[in-house]
Tab-separated table of C-alpha atoms in Angstrom:
chain	number	residue	atom	x	y	z
A	1	MET	CA	105.339	123.318	131.797
A	2	SER	CA	106.681	121.962	128.438
A	3	SER	CA	104.940	121.921	125.317
A	4	ILE	CA	105.606	121.646	121.524
A	5	THR	CA	104.619	124.520	119.272
A	6	SER	CA	104.618	123.325	115.694
A	7	ARG	CA	102.748	126.163	114.119
A	8	THR	CA	102.437	129.919	113.967
A	9	TYR	CA	99.128	131.643	114.187
A	10	PRO	CA	97.872	135.191	113.182
A	11	PRO	CA	98.270	137.784	115.955
A	12	GLY	CA	95.476	137.573	118.524
A	13	PHE	CA	94.126	134.306	116.961
A	14	VAL	CA	95.004	132.059	119.867
A	15	ARG	CA	93.440	134.624	122.334
A	16	GLN	CA	90.192	134.514	120.328
A	17	VAL	CA	90.253	130.787	120.541
A	18	ARG	CA	90.872	130.682	124.298
A	19	GLU	CA	88.036	133.240	124.922
A	20	GLN	CA	85.578	131.271	122.760
A	21	ILE	CA	86.388	128.017	124.458
A	22	ALA	CA	85.730	129.717	127.749
A	23	ARG	CA	82.340	131.015	126.475
A	24	VAL	CA	81.386	127.625	125.598
A	25	ILE	CA	82.399	125.921	128.905
A	26	GLU	CA	80.872	128.883	131.022
A	27	THR	CA	77.399	127.833	129.736
A	28	SER	CA	77.690	124.689	132.051
A	29	SER	CA	76.919	124.757	135.784
A	30	ALA	CA	79.719	126.038	138.062
A	31	HIS	CA	79.670	122.748	139.741
A	32	ASP	CA	80.601	121.133	136.525
A	33	VAL	CA	83.230	123.432	135.193
A	34	PRO	CA	86.244	122.033	137.125
A	35	SER	CA	85.592	118.508	135.974
A	36	ILE	CA	85.013	119.609	132.448
A	37	CYS	CA	88.302	121.424	132.457
A	38	ARG	CA	90.070	118.484	133.846
A	39	ARG	CA	88.506	116.357	130.977
A	40	TYR	CA	90.043	118.589	128.337
A	41	GLY	CA	93.326	118.897	130.133
A	42	ILE	CA	92.859	122.599	130.922
A	43	GLY	CA	93.737	122.506	134.596
A	44	ASP	CA	92.228	121.879	138.039
A	45	GLY	CA	90.620	123.975	140.826
A	46	GLU	CA	87.959	124.265	143.209
A	47	VAL	CA	84.210	124.805	142.504
A	48	SER	CA	84.195	127.984	144.598
A	49	GLU	CA	86.558	129.660	142.064
A	50	ALA	CA	84.145	128.656	139.325
A	51	PHE	CA	81.256	130.209	141.144
A	52	ALA	CA	83.282	133.443	141.356
A	53	GLY	CA	83.534	133.497	137.564
A	54	LYS	CA	83.344	130.536	134.991
A	55	PHE	CA	84.738	132.425	132.142
A	56	LYS	CA	87.658	133.688	134.058
A	57	TYR	CA	88.230	130.160	135.666
A	58	VAL	CA	88.588	128.602	132.162
A	59	ASN	CA	90.388	131.568	130.468
A	60	ARG	CA	93.041	131.775	133.124
A	61	ARG	CA	93.874	128.010	132.790
A	62	LEU	CA	94.009	128.160	129.053
A	63	GLN	CA	96.639	130.874	129.214
A	64	GLU	CA	98.991	128.413	130.966
A	65	LEU	CA	98.761	126.172	127.812
A	66	GLY	CA	101.089	126.320	124.805
A	67	ASN	CA	99.445	127.583	121.615
A	68	ASP	CA	99.175	124.219	119.954
A	69	GLN	CA	97.601	122.775	123.010
A	70	VAL	CA	95.086	125.449	123.092
A	71	ILE	CA	94.220	124.475	119.521
A	72	GLU	CA	93.938	120.780	120.488
A	73	VAL	CA	91.484	121.751	123.282
A	74	ALA	CA	89.481	123.750	120.751
A	75	GLN	CA	89.212	120.746	118.309
A	76	ALA	CA	88.018	118.535	121.284
A	77	VAL	CA	85.375	121.060	122.459
A	78	SER	CA	84.339	121.690	118.855
A	79	GLN	CA	83.815	117.833	118.384
A	80	ASP	CA	81.966	117.422	121.648
A	81	GLU	CA	79.929	120.653	121.638
A	82	GLY	CA	79.521	121.429	117.917
A	83	ASP	CA	80.184	125.276	118.505
A	84	PRO	CA	80.103	127.043	115.062
A	85	GLU	CA	82.417	129.872	116.204
A	86	ILE	CA	85.144	127.433	117.283
A	87	GLY	CA	84.714	125.622	114.095
A	88	ARG	CA	84.990	128.792	112.130
A	89	LEU	CA	88.154	129.769	113.843
A	90	LEU	CA	89.671	126.308	113.242
A	91	ASP	CA	88.651	126.305	109.661
A	92	SER	CA	90.359	129.654	109.128
A	93	ILE	CA	93.791	128.169	109.811
A	94	GLN	CA	93.492	124.905	107.779
A	95	ALA	CA	95.124	126.347	104.726
A	96	ARG	CA	97.998	127.848	106.564
A	97	PRO	CA	101.194	125.991	106.208
A	98	SER	CA	102.934	124.536	109.294
A	99	SER	CA	105.855	126.519	110.679
A	100	PRO	CA	107.685	124.679	113.443
A	101	SER	CA	109.089	127.088	115.909
A	102	SER	CA	110.902	124.620	118.130
A	103	GLY	CA	113.066	121.608	117.582
A	104	ILE	CA	114.614	120.442	114.241
A	105	GLN	CA	112.947	122.078	111.309
A	106	PRO	CA	111.389	119.857	108.688
A	107	THR	CA	113.071	121.903	106.067
A	108	ARG	CA	116.264	123.644	106.557
A	109	ARG	CA	118.584	125.940	104.721
A	110	ALA	CA	122.135	124.450	103.816
A	111	TYR	CA	124.755	127.012	104.880
A	112	TYR	CA	128.168	127.683	103.165
A	113	SER	CA	130.226	124.966	104.650
A	114	GLU	CA	127.522	122.335	103.963
A	115	ARG	CA	126.810	123.550	100.392
A	116	ASN	CA	130.451	123.288	99.542
A	117	GLY	CA	131.126	120.056	101.328
A	118	ILE	CA	133.547	121.660	103.727
A	119	GLY	CA	134.480	119.810	106.901
A	120	PRO	CA	135.621	116.536	108.148
A	121	ALA	CA	132.620	114.725	106.856
A	122	GLY	CA	132.100	116.826	103.695
A	123	GLY	CA	129.082	118.530	105.235
A	124	LYS	CA	127.595	115.297	106.409
A	125	LEU	CA	126.865	114.439	110.174
A	126	GLU	CA	129.294	112.159	111.846
A	127	LEU	CA	128.050	109.723	114.426
A	128	ALA	CA	128.871	111.796	117.364
A	129	ALA	CA	127.105	114.838	115.972
A	130	LEU	CA	124.020	112.735	114.970
A	131	ILE	CA	123.859	111.346	118.579
A	132	THR	CA	124.172	114.952	120.013
A	133	LEU	CA	121.174	116.138	117.886
A	134	PHE	CA	119.237	112.945	118.399
A	135	LYS	CA	119.642	113.551	122.294
A	136	SER	CA	118.299	116.992	122.046
A	137	GLU	CA	115.249	116.079	119.995
A	138	TYR	CA	114.466	113.006	122.218
A	139	THR	CA	114.579	115.241	125.305
A	140	ARG	CA	112.432	117.820	123.868
A	141	LEU	CA	109.834	115.240	122.983
A	142	GLU	CA	110.214	113.438	126.196
A	143	GLN	CA	109.639	116.704	128.149
A	144	ALA	CA	106.526	117.329	126.132
A	145	GLY	CA	104.864	114.078	127.013
A	146	TYR	CA	105.509	112.159	123.812
A	147	PHE	CA	106.875	108.993	125.627
A	148	ALA	CA	104.775	109.326	128.844
A	149	GLU	CA	102.074	106.724	127.851
A	150	HIS	CA	104.706	103.910	127.379
A	151	PHE	CA	107.708	105.094	129.452
A	152	GLY	CA	106.009	106.911	132.242
A	153	PHE	CA	106.764	110.333	133.806
A	154	TRP	CA	108.169	112.101	136.770
A	155	CYS	CA	106.069	113.953	139.385
A	156	VAL	CA	107.392	116.155	142.125
A	157	ASP	CA	105.186	114.398	144.583
A	158	GLU	CA	106.497	110.920	143.780
A	159	PRO	CA	109.943	109.638	144.625
A	160	ASP	CA	109.993	107.234	141.703
A	161	ARG	CA	108.919	107.516	137.989
A	162	ILE	CA	105.285	107.005	137.520
A	163	GLU	CA	104.935	103.903	135.486
A	164	GLY	CA	103.743	103.881	131.852
A	165	THR	CA	102.448	100.832	129.976
A	166	LEU	CA	105.990	99.203	129.816
A	167	GLY	CA	106.217	99.078	133.661
A	168	ALA	CA	109.015	100.188	135.853
A	169	ASP	CA	112.089	98.221	134.584
A	170	LEU	CA	112.513	99.942	131.157
A	171	ASN	CA	116.080	98.715	130.839
A	172	ALA	CA	114.799	95.097	130.955
A	173	ARG	CA	112.141	95.841	128.450
A	174	MET	CA	114.576	97.393	125.868
A	175	LEU	CA	117.013	94.388	126.604
A	176	PHE	CA	114.112	92.009	125.769
A	177	SER	CA	113.333	93.869	122.555
A	178	LEU	CA	116.760	94.990	121.443
A	179	ASN	CA	118.837	92.157	122.855
A	180	LYS	CA	121.215	94.695	124.488
A	181	ALA	CA	121.499	96.104	127.971
A	182	ASP	CA	122.287	99.443	129.285
A	183	LEU	CA	120.396	101.435	126.624
A	184	TRP	CA	118.249	103.129	129.221
A	185	PRO	CA	117.958	105.908	130.370
A	186	ILE	CA	118.272	107.062	126.745
A	187	ASP	CA	119.349	110.585	127.524
A	188	ARG	CA	122.258	109.436	129.754
A	189	GLN	CA	123.393	106.271	127.715
A	190	CYS	CA	123.066	107.535	124.204
A	191	ALA	CA	126.605	109.196	124.204
A	192	ALA	CA	127.974	105.560	124.098
A	193	TYR	CA	125.731	104.283	121.434
A	194	SER	CA	127.144	102.633	118.377
A	195	GLU	CA	125.427	103.206	115.066
A	196	ASP	CA	123.501	99.966	115.526
A	197	ASP	CA	122.408	100.951	118.997
A	198	LEU	CA	121.236	104.369	117.810
A	199	PHE	CA	119.283	103.028	114.777
A	200	SER	CA	117.670	100.311	116.947
A	201	VAL	CA	116.684	102.748	119.670
A	202	ILE	CA	115.114	105.196	117.023
A	203	GLU	CA	113.139	102.338	115.640
A	204	TYR	CA	112.101	101.373	119.329
A	205	LEU	CA	110.894	104.809	120.048
A	206	PHE	CA	108.881	104.993	116.802
A	207	ASP	CA	106.918	102.000	118.158
A	208	HIS	CA	106.316	103.818	121.526
A	209	VAL	CA	105.916	107.554	120.714
A	210	THR	CA	102.337	108.975	121.124
A	211	LYS	CA	101.306	112.616	121.010
A	212	PRO	CA	99.739	113.737	124.163
A	213	ILE	CA	96.204	115.175	123.649
A	214	ARG	CA	94.508	115.640	127.013
A	215	GLY	CA	95.562	115.535	130.677
A	216	THR	CA	95.550	117.398	133.989
A	217	LEU	CA	97.979	120.253	134.902
A	218	HIS	CA	99.696	119.565	138.203
A	219	SER	CA	100.611	123.185	139.100
A	220	HIS	CA	102.355	122.208	142.393
A	221	ALA	CA	106.133	123.134	142.129
A	222	ASP	CA	105.550	123.737	138.451
A	223	CYS	CA	105.365	119.943	137.866
A	224	GLY	CA	103.507	120.265	134.585
A	225	MET	CA	101.016	118.118	132.752
A	226	HIS	CA	99.968	114.629	133.721
A	227	TRP	CA	98.906	113.286	130.426
A	228	GLU	CA	96.070	110.814	130.114
A	229	THR	CA	95.001	110.687	126.383
A	230	PHE	CA	97.419	110.060	123.484
A	231	THR	CA	97.324	109.599	119.738
A	232	GLN	CA	99.955	107.344	118.159
A	233	PRO	CA	99.630	108.162	114.390
A	234	LYS	CA	100.248	111.876	115.031
A	235	GLY	CA	103.106	111.118	117.526
A	236	GLN	CA	104.829	108.701	114.913
A	237	GLU	CA	104.356	111.278	112.182
A	238	GLU	CA	106.101	113.975	114.040
A	239	PHE	CA	108.731	111.801	115.371
A	240	ARG	CA	109.497	110.317	111.808
A	241	THR	CA	109.590	113.876	110.409
A	242	THR	CA	112.185	115.104	113.011
A	243	MET	CA	114.395	111.979	112.751
A	244	ASN	CA	114.451	111.982	109.025
A	245	VAL	CA	115.898	115.430	108.909
A	246	LEU	CA	118.749	114.135	110.956
A	247	LEU	CA	119.116	110.818	109.277
A	248	ASP	CA	119.151	112.339	105.792
A	249	ARG	CA	122.443	114.167	106.717
A	250	TYR	CA	124.245	111.145	108.226
A	251	GLY	CA	126.672	109.012	106.028
A	252	ASP	CA	125.159	108.182	102.667
A	253	GLY	CA	121.684	109.209	103.829
A	254	TRP	CA	119.132	107.167	105.708
A	255	GLU	CA	115.350	107.564	106.471
A	256	LEU	CA	112.810	106.148	108.935
A	257	SER	CA	110.021	104.531	106.913
A	258	SER	CA	106.387	104.808	107.450
A	259	SER	CA	106.567	101.355	108.915
A	260	GLY	CA	109.154	102.390	111.469
A	261	GLU	CA	112.214	100.831	109.871
A	262	ILE	CA	115.495	102.652	109.054
A	263	MET	CA	116.382	102.152	105.384
A	264	GLU	CA	118.673	103.559	102.707
A	265	ARG	CA	117.432	106.970	101.528
A	266	ALA	CA	115.578	106.743	98.159
A	267	PRO	CA	117.382	108.445	95.359
A	268	THR	CA	116.053	111.888	94.550
A	269	GLY	CA	113.042	111.505	92.454
A	270	THR	CA	112.078	108.102	93.318
A	271	GLU	CA	110.439	108.869	96.705
A	272	GLY	CA	106.888	108.857	95.115
A	273	LEU	CA	107.566	105.575	93.347
A	274	LEU	CA	108.322	103.847	96.544
A	275	ALA	CA	105.356	105.236	98.383
A	276	THR	CA	102.869	104.699	95.681
A	277	SER	CA	100.734	101.426	95.784
A	278	LEU	CA	100.217	99.514	92.719
A	279	PRO	CA	96.649	99.963	91.428
A	280	HIS	CA	95.381	96.557	91.747
A	281	GLY	CA	94.742	93.985	94.513
A	282	ASP	CA	96.839	91.217	93.365
A	283	SER	CA	98.348	90.121	96.477
A	284	ASN	CA	101.093	87.880	94.733
A	285	ILE	CA	102.365	91.096	92.864
A	286	GLN	CA	101.884	93.549	95.929
A	287	GLY	CA	103.577	91.112	98.319
A	288	ARG	CA	106.578	90.492	96.017
A	289	VAL	CA	107.138	94.015	95.188
A	290	GLN	CA	106.965	95.167	98.701
A	291	SER	CA	109.312	92.407	99.905
A	292	ALA	CA	111.841	93.407	97.241
A	293	ILE	CA	111.677	97.053	98.313
A	294	THR	CA	112.323	96.020	101.944
A	295	LYS	CA	115.104	93.608	100.917
A	296	PHE	CA	116.877	96.154	98.718
A	297	ARG	CA	116.709	99.089	101.172
A	298	LYS	CA	117.315	97.601	104.460
A	299	ARG	CA	120.256	98.911	106.357
A	300	GLN	CA	122.550	95.878	106.149
A	301	SER	CA	121.512	94.623	102.764
A	302	THR	CA	124.352	92.832	100.968
A	303	ALA	CA	125.173	92.735	97.134
A	304	ASP	CA	123.401	89.282	97.198
A	305	ASP	CA	120.326	90.797	99.027
A	306	ARG	CA	120.103	93.529	96.444
A	307	ARG	CA	120.577	91.048	93.509
A	308	ASP	CA	117.770	88.914	94.932
A	309	ALA	CA	115.587	92.010	95.197
A	310	VAL	CA	116.111	92.838	91.426
A	311	ARG	CA	115.431	89.216	90.595
A	312	ASP	CA	112.073	89.327	92.480
A	313	LEU	CA	111.034	92.419	90.439
A	314	ALA	CA	112.240	90.806	87.204
A	315	ASP	CA	110.131	87.721	88.205
A	316	THR	CA	107.203	89.986	88.892
A	317	LEU	CA	107.388	91.288	85.373
A	318	GLU	CA	107.529	87.667	84.100
A	319	TYR	CA	104.406	87.053	86.018
A	320	LEU	CA	102.646	90.061	84.344
A	321	ARG	CA	104.075	88.979	80.903
A	322	PRO	CA	101.006	87.309	79.544
A	323	GLN	CA	98.811	90.321	80.438
A	324	PHE	CA	101.008	92.900	78.676
A	325	GLN	CA	101.547	90.924	75.558
A	326	GLY	CA	99.739	93.067	72.893
A	327	VAL	CA	99.869	96.096	75.168
A	328	VAL	CA	103.717	96.671	74.217
A	329	THR	CA	105.475	95.642	71.224
A	330	LYS	CA	107.359	92.288	70.972
A	331	LYS	CA	110.657	94.151	70.805
A	332	ASP	CA	109.903	96.328	73.863
A	333	GLU	CA	108.725	93.173	75.717
A	334	GLY	CA	112.160	91.501	75.062
A	335	ASP	CA	114.087	94.539	76.079
A	336	LEU	CA	112.464	94.527	79.458
A	337	PHE	CA	113.960	91.281	80.259
A	338	ASN	CA	117.379	91.770	78.498
A	339	ILE	CA	118.906	93.396	81.545
A	340	ALA	CA	118.022	90.795	84.048
A	341	ASN	CA	118.710	87.788	81.785
A	342	ASN	CA	122.148	89.153	80.557
A	343	PHE	CA	123.587	90.750	83.676
A	344	GLY	CA	123.789	87.756	86.125
A	345	ILE	CA	120.449	88.349	87.720
A	346	ARG	CA	117.978	85.717	86.704
A	347	HIS	CA	119.628	82.883	84.809
A	348	HIS	CA	123.322	81.808	84.823
A	349	ASN	CA	125.391	80.950	81.790
A	350	ALA	CA	128.930	81.766	80.413
A	351	GLN	CA	127.735	84.603	78.241
A	352	GLN	CA	126.391	86.673	81.015
A	353	LYS	CA	128.005	89.945	82.041
A	354	THR	CA	128.996	89.812	85.665
A	355	GLU	CA	132.051	92.175	85.900
A	356	TYR	CA	130.157	95.423	86.703
A	357	ASP	CA	130.064	97.791	89.762
A	358	THR	CA	127.234	96.213	91.785
A	359	SER	CA	126.833	99.389	93.886
A	360	ILE	CA	125.901	101.428	90.865
A	361	TRP	CA	124.212	98.880	88.512
A	362	LEU	CA	122.028	97.030	90.915
A	363	SER	CA	120.641	100.245	92.262
A	364	TRP	CA	119.925	101.288	88.603
A	365	MET	CA	118.243	98.023	87.713
A	366	PHE	CA	116.245	97.950	90.831
A	367	TYR	CA	114.634	101.356	90.222
A	368	PHE	CA	114.259	100.659	86.476
A	369	TYR	CA	112.343	97.460	87.173
A	370	LEU	CA	110.247	99.103	89.958
A	371	ALA	CA	109.214	101.918	87.546
A	372	THR	CA	108.567	99.430	84.795
A	373	ILE	CA	106.204	97.307	86.891
A	374	HIS	CA	104.240	100.562	87.875
A	375	ALA	CA	104.125	101.454	84.077
A	376	VAL	CA	103.133	97.960	82.921
A	377	VAL	CA	100.316	97.555	85.449
A	378	ARG	CA	98.912	100.956	84.394
A	379	PHE	CA	99.243	100.014	80.638
A	380	ILE	CA	97.375	96.675	81.304
A	381	GLU	CA	94.627	98.390	83.172
A	382	LYS	CA	94.251	101.171	80.578
A	383	ALA	CA	93.930	98.588	77.845
A	384	GLY	CA	91.064	97.007	79.941
A	385	HIS	CA	93.047	93.738	80.504
A	386	LYS	CA	92.492	91.887	83.659
A	387	ILE	CA	95.471	91.173	85.860
A	388	ALA	CA	95.183	87.402	86.705
């Protein structure tokens, strides 16, 4: 049976949790214990075995689960039964940091060759290496049931793959969504992926990854878990974390956004700026700023796209101008627009400066204006002015 272990626990902790779960369930009738266990994904068995010992029945099946799966069962039992001891045990690990023990680590040490930029890609991943690592992580997650809800899964008792929500012809479904054939099965086809293929498939997987929560253990021939209950937010969070460790090292650096789009990695120090919402509900400002961010950071953005994004931010400042008059000095107000007005961004005239390195200056202007919008909005609100 496959499982993902994403935390480490104090010695003996998981054993205590298993035993407390068994104590809670053994208070039920022996007739009901097998069905209760099935509901929590603990395993299956006969009523006669439960009559021989309810605690032993439950504890033995819990020992077949990975540590994180035991904790997930404990959370479900605690929520359903309100057992204070399980609650106490779970509370005791809330402050402990996550420490993945399988798969790609969320944080990693850079070793000598990478620190010194030694190697054919200067310490960065080339496409072939990125695909190799992607395949490893996809396989790990697939075996752990993270794609079972949508893609289905294999069972030793069935000749064909058990269908998920996407049906039997997954190649056709991917062709429909990604406009390219022969992307499925991913683990066999990915070696031939182009960069466009790989990035598209990663985004597609983000839309279809769900973390398994509860299911039934099929013990025949070590088949494993048949998952029945899933959660998408946790699945997407874990998938995104894993993919971003890989994407960060590829080329100039990329990242999978919280909305599931692969974008240019934000410069160091600006990550919080991109993730922070503007502190007001003006849809005109919110929509234009978010549109500018997407336009600027999308993977295939051109110099014109980026110039448009900077222009959108400058126009947003213009929209805010009546509100921050009196909040900043007249000179500071003029300086805010000097860059956009004189560097071929907003208005066009012969005096404008256009002979500059767009790859550097457009990026600087974009983040300058984005930070300025955040600052201006906060100045306006601090001064008690209403944003129209």
